[in-house]
Short mmCIF file of C-alpha atoms in Angstrom, two decimals:
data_model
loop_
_atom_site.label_atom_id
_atom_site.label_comp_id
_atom_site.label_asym_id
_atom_site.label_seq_id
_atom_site.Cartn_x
_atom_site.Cartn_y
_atom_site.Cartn_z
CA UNK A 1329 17.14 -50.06 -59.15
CA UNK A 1330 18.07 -46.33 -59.27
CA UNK A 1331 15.58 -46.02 -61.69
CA UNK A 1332 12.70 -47.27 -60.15
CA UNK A 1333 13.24 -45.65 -57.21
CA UNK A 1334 13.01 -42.43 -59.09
CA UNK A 1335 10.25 -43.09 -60.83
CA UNK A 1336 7.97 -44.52 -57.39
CA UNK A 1337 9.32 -41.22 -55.69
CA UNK A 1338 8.39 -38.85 -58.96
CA UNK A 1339 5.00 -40.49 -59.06
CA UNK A 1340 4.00 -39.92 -55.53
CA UNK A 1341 5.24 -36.48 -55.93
CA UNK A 1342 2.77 -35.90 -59.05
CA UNK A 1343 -0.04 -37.41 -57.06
CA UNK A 1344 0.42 -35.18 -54.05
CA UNK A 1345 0.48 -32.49 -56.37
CA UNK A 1346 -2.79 -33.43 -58.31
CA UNK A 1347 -5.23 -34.11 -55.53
CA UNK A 1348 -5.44 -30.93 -54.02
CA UNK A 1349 -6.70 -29.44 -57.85
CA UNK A 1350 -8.82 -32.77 -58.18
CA UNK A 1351 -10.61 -32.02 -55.08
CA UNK A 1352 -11.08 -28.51 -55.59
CA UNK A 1353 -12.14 -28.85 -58.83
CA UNK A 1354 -14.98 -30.90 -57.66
CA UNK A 1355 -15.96 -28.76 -54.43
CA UNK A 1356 -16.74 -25.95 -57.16
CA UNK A 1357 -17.99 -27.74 -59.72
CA UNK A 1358 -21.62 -25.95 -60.77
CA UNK A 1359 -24.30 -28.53 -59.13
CA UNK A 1360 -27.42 -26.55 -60.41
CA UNK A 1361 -28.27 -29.41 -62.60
CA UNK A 1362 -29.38 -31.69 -59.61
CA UNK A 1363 -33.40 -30.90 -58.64
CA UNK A 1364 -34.53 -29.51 -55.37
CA UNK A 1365 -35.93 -32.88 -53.03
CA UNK A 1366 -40.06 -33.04 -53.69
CA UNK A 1367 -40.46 -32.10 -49.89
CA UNK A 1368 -39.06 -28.64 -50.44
CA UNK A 1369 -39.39 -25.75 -52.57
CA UNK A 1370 -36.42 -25.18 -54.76
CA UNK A 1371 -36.44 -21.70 -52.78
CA UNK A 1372 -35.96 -23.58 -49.71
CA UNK A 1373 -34.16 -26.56 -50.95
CA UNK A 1374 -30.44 -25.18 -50.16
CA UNK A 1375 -31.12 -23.52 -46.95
CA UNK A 1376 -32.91 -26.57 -45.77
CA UNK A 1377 -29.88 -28.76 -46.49
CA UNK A 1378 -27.17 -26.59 -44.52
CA UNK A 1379 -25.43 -27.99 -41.37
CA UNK A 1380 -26.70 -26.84 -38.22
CA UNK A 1381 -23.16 -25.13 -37.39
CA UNK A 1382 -23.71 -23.26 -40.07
CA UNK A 1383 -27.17 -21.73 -38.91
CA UNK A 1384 -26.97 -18.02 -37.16
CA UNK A 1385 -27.24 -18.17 -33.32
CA UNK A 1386 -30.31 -15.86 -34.20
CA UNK A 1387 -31.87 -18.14 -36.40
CA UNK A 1388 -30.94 -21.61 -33.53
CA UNK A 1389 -33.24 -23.05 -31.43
CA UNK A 1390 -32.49 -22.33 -27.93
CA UNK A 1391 -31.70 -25.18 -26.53
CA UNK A 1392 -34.49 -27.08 -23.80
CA UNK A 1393 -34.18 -26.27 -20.03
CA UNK A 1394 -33.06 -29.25 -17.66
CA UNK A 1395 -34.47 -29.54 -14.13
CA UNK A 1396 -32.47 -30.53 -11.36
CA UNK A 1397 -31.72 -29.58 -7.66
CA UNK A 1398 -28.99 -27.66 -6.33
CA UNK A 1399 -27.08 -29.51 -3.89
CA UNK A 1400 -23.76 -27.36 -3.44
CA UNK A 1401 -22.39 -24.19 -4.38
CA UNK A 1402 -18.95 -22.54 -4.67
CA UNK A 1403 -19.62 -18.97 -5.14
CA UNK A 1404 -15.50 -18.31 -5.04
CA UNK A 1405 -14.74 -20.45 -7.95
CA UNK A 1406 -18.49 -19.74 -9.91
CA UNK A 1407 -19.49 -23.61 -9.68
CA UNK A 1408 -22.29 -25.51 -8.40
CA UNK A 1409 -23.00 -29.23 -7.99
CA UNK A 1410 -26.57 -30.39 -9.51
CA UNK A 1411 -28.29 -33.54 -8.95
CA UNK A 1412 -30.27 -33.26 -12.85
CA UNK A 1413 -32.73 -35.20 -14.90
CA UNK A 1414 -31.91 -36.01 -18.87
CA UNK A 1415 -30.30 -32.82 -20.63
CA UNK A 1416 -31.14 -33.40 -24.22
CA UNK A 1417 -29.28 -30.86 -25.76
CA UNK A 1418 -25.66 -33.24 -24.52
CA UNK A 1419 -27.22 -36.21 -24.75
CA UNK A 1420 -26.75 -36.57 -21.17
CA UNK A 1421 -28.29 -38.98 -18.50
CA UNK A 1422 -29.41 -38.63 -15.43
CA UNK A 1423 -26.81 -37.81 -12.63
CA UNK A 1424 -25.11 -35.49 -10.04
CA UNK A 1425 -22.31 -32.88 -11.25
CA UNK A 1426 -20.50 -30.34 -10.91
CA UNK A 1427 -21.01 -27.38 -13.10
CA UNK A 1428 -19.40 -24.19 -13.85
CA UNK A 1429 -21.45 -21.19 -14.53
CA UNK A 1430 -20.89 -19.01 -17.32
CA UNK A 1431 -21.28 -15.51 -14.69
CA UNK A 1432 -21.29 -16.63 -11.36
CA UNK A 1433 -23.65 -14.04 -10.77
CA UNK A 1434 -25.77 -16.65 -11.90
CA UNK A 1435 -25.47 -18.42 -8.88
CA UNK A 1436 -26.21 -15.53 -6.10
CA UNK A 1437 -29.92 -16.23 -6.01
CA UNK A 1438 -29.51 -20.02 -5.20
CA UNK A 1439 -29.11 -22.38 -2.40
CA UNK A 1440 -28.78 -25.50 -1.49
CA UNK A 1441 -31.92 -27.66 -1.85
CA UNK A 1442 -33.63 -25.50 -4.67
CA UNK A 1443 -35.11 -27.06 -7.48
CA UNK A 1444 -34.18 -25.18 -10.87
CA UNK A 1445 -34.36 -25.23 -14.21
CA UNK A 1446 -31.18 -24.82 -16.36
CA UNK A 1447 -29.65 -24.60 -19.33
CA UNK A 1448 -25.84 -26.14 -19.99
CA UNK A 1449 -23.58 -26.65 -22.83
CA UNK A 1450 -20.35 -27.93 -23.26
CA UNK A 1451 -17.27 -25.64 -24.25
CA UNK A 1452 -13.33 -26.15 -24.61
CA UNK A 1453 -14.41 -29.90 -22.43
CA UNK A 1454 -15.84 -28.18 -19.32
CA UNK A 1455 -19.43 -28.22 -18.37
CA UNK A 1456 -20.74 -25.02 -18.32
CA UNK A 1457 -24.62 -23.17 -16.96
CA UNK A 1458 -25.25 -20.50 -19.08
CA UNK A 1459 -28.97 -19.77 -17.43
CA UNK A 1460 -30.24 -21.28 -14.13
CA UNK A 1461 -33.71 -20.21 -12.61
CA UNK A 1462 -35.35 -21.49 -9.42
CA UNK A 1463 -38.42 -23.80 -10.72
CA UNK A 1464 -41.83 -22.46 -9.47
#
């Protein structure tokens, strides 16, 4: 029983040791072989593919202003409540929240009852406005 006990144990050890290599092996294995997809030039083909975390913040869309309507603000801790339409850019509904804003500068220009247009992301779980602008 000693035995086989060994032998299960050295075995898993081995296999722990050998998929690290196995996967690396294949992560650098030389993939030039494969053709570009017919929609794209071979050029363009690997660019094309890459994840959009990968693409410069240069290079990135910015993302599409929301509309909504200011219906508080805290100037003393930089956040502001906004009753807002669809922001695509979260995937977010409809609905009245509270955001905080990247500079509270951002919110010395507003008050309550203003309709704006704004743009918000999402960072370390909190809501935040990065650009707000009264709408004409």
């Amino acid at each position: 029983m000693t035995t086989s006990h060994l032998t299960v144990k050295q075995l898993l050890i081995a296999a722990a040791c050998t998929l690290p290599w196995a996967a690396m092996a294949q992560a650098t294995s030389d993939h030039s072989h494969h053709p570009a997809p017919a929609s794209a030039p071979a050029s363009v083909a690997p660019a094309a593919f890459a994840p959009a975390a990968l693409a410069s913040p240069a290079t990135a869309p910015a993302p599409e202003l929301a509309e909504g309507e200011v219906r508080r603000i805290d100037q003393e801790t930089g956040k502001v409540t906004l009753r807002h339409g669809p922001i695509k850019n979260l995937d977010m509904p409809p609905m009245t929240m509270v955001f905080t804003a990247s500079d509270p500068a951002l919110l010395a220009p507003l008050k309550v009852g203003d309709k704006v247009r704004f743009q918000a992301v999402q960072e370390a779980g909190k809501y935040m406005v990065t650009d707000i602008q009264p709408r004409p």
